CSV table of C-alpha atoms in Angstrom, one decimal:
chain,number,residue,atom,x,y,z
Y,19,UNK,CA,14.8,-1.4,-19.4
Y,20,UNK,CA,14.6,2.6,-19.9
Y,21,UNK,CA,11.0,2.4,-19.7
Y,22,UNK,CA,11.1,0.7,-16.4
Y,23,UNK,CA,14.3,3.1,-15.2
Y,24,UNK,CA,12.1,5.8,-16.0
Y,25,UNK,CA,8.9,4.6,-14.2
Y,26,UNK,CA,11.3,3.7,-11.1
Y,27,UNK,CA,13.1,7.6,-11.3
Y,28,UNK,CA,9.9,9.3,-11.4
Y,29,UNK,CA,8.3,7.3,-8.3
Y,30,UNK,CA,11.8,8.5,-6.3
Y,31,UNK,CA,10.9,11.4,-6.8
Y,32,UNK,CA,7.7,12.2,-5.7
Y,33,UNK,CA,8.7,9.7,-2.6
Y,34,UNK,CA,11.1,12.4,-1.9
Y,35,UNK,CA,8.7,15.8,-2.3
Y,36,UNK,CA,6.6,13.4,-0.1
Y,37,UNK,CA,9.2,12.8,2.5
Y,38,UNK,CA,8.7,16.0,4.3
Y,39,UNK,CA,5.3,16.1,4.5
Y,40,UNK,CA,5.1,12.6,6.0
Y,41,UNK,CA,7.5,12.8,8.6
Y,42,UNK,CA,5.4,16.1,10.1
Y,43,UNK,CA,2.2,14.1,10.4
Y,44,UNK,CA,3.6,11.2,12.0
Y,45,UNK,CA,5.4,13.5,14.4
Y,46,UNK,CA,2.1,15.1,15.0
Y,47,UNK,CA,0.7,11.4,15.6
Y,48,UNK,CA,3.3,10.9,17.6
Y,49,UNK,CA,2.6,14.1,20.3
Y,50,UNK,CA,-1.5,13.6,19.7
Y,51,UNK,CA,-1.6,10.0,20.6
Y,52,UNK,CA,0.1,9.9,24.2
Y,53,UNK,CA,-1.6,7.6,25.3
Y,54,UNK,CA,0.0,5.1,22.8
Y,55,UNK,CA,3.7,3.9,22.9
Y,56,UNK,CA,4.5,4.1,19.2
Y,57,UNK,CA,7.5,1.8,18.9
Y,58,UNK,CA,10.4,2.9,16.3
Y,59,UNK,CA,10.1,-0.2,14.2
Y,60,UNK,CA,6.5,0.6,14.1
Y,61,UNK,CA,6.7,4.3,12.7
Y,62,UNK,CA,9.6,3.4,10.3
Y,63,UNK,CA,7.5,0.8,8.6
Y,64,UNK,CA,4.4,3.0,8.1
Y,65,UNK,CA,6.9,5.9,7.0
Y,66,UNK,CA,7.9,3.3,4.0
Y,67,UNK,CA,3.8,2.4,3.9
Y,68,UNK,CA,2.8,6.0,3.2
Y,69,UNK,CA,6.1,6.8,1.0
Y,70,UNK,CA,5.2,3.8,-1.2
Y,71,UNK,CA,1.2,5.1,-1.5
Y,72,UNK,CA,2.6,8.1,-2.9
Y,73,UNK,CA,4.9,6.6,-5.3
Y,74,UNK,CA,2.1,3.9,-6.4
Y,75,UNK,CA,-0.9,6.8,-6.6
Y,76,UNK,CA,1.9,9.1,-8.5
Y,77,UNK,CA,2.2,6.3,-11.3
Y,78,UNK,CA,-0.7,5.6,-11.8
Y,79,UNK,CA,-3.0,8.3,-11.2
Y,80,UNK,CA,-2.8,11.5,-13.5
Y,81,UNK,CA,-3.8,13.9,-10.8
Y,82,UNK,CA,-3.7,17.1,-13.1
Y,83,UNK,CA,-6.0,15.2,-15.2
Y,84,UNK,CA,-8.2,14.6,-12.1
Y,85,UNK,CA,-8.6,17.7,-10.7
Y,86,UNK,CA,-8.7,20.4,-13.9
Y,87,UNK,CA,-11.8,20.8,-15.8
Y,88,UNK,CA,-15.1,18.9,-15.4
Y,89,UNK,CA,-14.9,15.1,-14.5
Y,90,UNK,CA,-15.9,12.9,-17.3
Y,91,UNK,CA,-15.1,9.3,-18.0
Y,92,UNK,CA,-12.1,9.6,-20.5
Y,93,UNK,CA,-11.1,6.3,-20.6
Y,94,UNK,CA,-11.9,2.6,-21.9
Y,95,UNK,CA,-13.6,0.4,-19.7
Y,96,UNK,CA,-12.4,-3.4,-20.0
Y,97,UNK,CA,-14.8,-5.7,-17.9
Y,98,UNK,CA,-13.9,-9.0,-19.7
Y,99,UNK,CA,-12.0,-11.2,-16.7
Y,100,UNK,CA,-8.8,-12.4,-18.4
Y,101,UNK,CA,-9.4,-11.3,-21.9
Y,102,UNK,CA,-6.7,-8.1,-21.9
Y,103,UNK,CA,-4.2,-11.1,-20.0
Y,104,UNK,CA,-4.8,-13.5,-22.9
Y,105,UNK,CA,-4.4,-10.8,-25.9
Y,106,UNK,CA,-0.9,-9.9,-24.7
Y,107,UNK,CA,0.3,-13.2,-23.7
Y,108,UNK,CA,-0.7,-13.9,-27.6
Y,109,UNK,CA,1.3,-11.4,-28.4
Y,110,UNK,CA,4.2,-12.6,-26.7
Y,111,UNK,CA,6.7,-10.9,-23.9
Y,112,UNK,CA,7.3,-7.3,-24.5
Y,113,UNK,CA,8.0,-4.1,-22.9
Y,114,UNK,CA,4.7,-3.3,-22.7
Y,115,UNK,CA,3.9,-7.0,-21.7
Y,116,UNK,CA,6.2,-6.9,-19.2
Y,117,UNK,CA,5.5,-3.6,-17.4
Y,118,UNK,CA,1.4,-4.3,-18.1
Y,119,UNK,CA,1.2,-7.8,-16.4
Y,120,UNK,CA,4.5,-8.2,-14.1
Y,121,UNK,CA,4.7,-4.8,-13.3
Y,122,UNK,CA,0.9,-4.6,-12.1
Y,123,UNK,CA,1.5,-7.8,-9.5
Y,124,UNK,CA,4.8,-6.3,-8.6
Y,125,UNK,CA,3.8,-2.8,-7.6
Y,126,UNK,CA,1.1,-4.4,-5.1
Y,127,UNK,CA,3.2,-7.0,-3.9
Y,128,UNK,CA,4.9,-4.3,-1.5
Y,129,UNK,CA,1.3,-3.5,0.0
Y,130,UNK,CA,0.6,-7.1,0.8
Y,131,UNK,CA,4.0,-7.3,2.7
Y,132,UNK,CA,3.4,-4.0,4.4
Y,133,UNK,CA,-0.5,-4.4,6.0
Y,134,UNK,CA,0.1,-7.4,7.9
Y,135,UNK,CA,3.7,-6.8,8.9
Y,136,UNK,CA,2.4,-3.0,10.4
Y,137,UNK,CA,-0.8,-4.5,11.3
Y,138,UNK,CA,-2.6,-7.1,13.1
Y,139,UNK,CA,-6.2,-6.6,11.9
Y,140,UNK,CA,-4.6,-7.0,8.4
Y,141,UNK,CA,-3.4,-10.5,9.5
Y,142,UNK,CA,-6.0,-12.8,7.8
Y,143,UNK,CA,-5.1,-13.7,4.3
Y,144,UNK,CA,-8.7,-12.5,3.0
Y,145,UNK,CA,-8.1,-8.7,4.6
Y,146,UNK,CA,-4.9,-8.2,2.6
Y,147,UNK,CA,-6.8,-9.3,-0.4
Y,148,UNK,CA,-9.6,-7.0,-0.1
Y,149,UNK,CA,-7.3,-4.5,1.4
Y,150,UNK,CA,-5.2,-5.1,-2.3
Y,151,UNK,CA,-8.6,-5.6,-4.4
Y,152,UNK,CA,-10.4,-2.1,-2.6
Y,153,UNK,CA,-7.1,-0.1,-3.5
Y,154,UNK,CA,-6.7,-1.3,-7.2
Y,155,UNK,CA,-10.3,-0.1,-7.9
Y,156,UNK,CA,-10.4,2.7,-6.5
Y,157,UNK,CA,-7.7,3.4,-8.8
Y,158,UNK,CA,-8.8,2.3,-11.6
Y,159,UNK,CA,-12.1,4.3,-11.1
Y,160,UNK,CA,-9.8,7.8,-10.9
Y,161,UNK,CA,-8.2,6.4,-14.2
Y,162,UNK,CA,-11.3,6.4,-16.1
Y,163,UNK,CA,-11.2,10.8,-15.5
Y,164,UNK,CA,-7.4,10.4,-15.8
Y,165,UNK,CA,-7.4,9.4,-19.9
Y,166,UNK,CA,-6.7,6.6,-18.6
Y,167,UNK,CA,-8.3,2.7,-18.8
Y,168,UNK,CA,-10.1,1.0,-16.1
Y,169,UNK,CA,-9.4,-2.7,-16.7
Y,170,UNK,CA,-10.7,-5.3,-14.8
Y,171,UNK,CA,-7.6,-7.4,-15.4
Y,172,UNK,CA,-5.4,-4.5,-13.5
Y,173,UNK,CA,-7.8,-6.0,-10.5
Y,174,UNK,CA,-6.6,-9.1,-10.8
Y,175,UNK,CA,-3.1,-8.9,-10.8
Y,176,UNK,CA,-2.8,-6.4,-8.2
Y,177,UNK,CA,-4.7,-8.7,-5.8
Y,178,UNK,CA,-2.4,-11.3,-7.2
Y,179,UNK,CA,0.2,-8.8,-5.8
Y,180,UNK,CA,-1.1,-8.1,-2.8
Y,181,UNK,CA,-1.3,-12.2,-2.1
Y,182,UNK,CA,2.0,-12.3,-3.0
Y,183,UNK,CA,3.4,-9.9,-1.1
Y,184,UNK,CA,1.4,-11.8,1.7
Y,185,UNK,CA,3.5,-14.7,1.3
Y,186,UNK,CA,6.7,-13.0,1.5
Y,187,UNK,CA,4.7,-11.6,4.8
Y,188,UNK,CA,4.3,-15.3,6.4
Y,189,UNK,CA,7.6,-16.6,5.1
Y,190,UNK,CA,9.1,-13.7,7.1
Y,191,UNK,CA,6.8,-14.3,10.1
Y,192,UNK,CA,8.0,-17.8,10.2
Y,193,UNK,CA,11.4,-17.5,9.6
Y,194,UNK,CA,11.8,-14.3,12.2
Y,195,UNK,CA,8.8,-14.1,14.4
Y,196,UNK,CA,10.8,-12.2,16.9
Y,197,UNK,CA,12.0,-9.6,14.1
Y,198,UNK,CA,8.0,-8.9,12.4
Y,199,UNK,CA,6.9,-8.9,15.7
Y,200,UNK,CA,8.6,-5.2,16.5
Y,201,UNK,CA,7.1,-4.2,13.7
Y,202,UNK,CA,3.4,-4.1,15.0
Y,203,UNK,CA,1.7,-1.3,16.7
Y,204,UNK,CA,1.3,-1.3,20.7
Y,205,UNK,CA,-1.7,-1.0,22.2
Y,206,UNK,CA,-2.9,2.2,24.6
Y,207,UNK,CA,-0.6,2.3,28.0
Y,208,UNK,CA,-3.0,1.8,30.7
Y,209,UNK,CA,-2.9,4.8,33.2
Y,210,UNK,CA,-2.3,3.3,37.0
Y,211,UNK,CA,-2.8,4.7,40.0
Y,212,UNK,CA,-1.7,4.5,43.8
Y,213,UNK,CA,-5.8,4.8,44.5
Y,214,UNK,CA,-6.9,2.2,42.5
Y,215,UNK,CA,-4.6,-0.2,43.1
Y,216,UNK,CA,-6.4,-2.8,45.4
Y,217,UNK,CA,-5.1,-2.6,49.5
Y,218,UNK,CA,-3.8,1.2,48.4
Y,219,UNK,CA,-4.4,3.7,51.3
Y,220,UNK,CA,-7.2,6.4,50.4
């Protein structure tokens, strides 16, 4: 429970460091893109998107590991499907168990929720899963200069997250179509004028 307290303080905080600098580029998106009516439900939902990259990137990716020195592979590489899922479920349920197996689907669930829900090309059950597959490697690839190791089981259960997260997606979508619905991002305003509008005097 400490372990997981901890994990959950530290995330806050970088959330909150990243809080400023978030909320200037979507205001800067805001003034850029005119042309698009950016609905508040919209930009709320990609501010919790882009506040819970940081706090996902900030656990598992040891950036001053990344960036100092020369990058070399300093981790293990594990690409036997299922075999670091069987060893600790041999083991039995642990901390480390727990924070390893549940704690990988879990931290991607939120990402499967968030893609469709913001938006619509994300829709298709397949794109959140690649969406939530492309992310957790490109993760586990920084880990391997992090000290860190690359695990193909990590993989698994984040896509297992992301699906998951998907599910809480459509049961949401069903339940309150109305509701999800504000949360998708509107299209460019089309620009019309007196002169092209058919029978307008020239």
């Amino acid at each position: 429970m400490q372990t997981l307290l901890f994990y959950m303080g530290a995330a806050a905080r970088d959330m909150l460091f990243a809080l400023p600098v978030m909320l200037t580029a979507r205001a800067l998106a805001y003034f850029l893109r005119h042309r698009r009516k950016l609905g508040a439900w919209h930009e709320a939902g990609v501010l919790v998107l882009w506040l819970y990259m940081a706090a996902l990137l900030s656990q598992t990716v040891s950036f001053a590991h990344l960036f100092s020195g020369p990058w070399r592979v300093l981790g293990t590489v594990n690409l036997a499907p299922l075999a670091t899922i069987k060893g600790m479920l041999a083991q039995g349920w642990n901390t480390y168990s727990l924070i390893n197996l549940a704690g990988n689907v879990a931290m991607f669930a939120p990402l499967g929720l968030l893609l469709p829900l913001l938006y619509a090309r994300a829709t298709p059950l397949w794109r959140t899963a690649l969406w939530g597959m492309l992310a957790s490697l490109c993760i586990e690839v920084c880990q391997l200069f992090c000290a860190r190791g690359a695990d193909v089981d990590d993989v698994l259960l984040n896509t297992l997250g992301a699906l998951l997260g998907y599910g809480l997606y459509a049961m949401a979508r069903r339940r309150w179509p109305k509701g999800t619905a504000r949360f998708r991002a509107r299209g460019p305003q089309k620009q019309t004028h007196a002169c092209n509008t058919p029978g307008a005097a020239v």
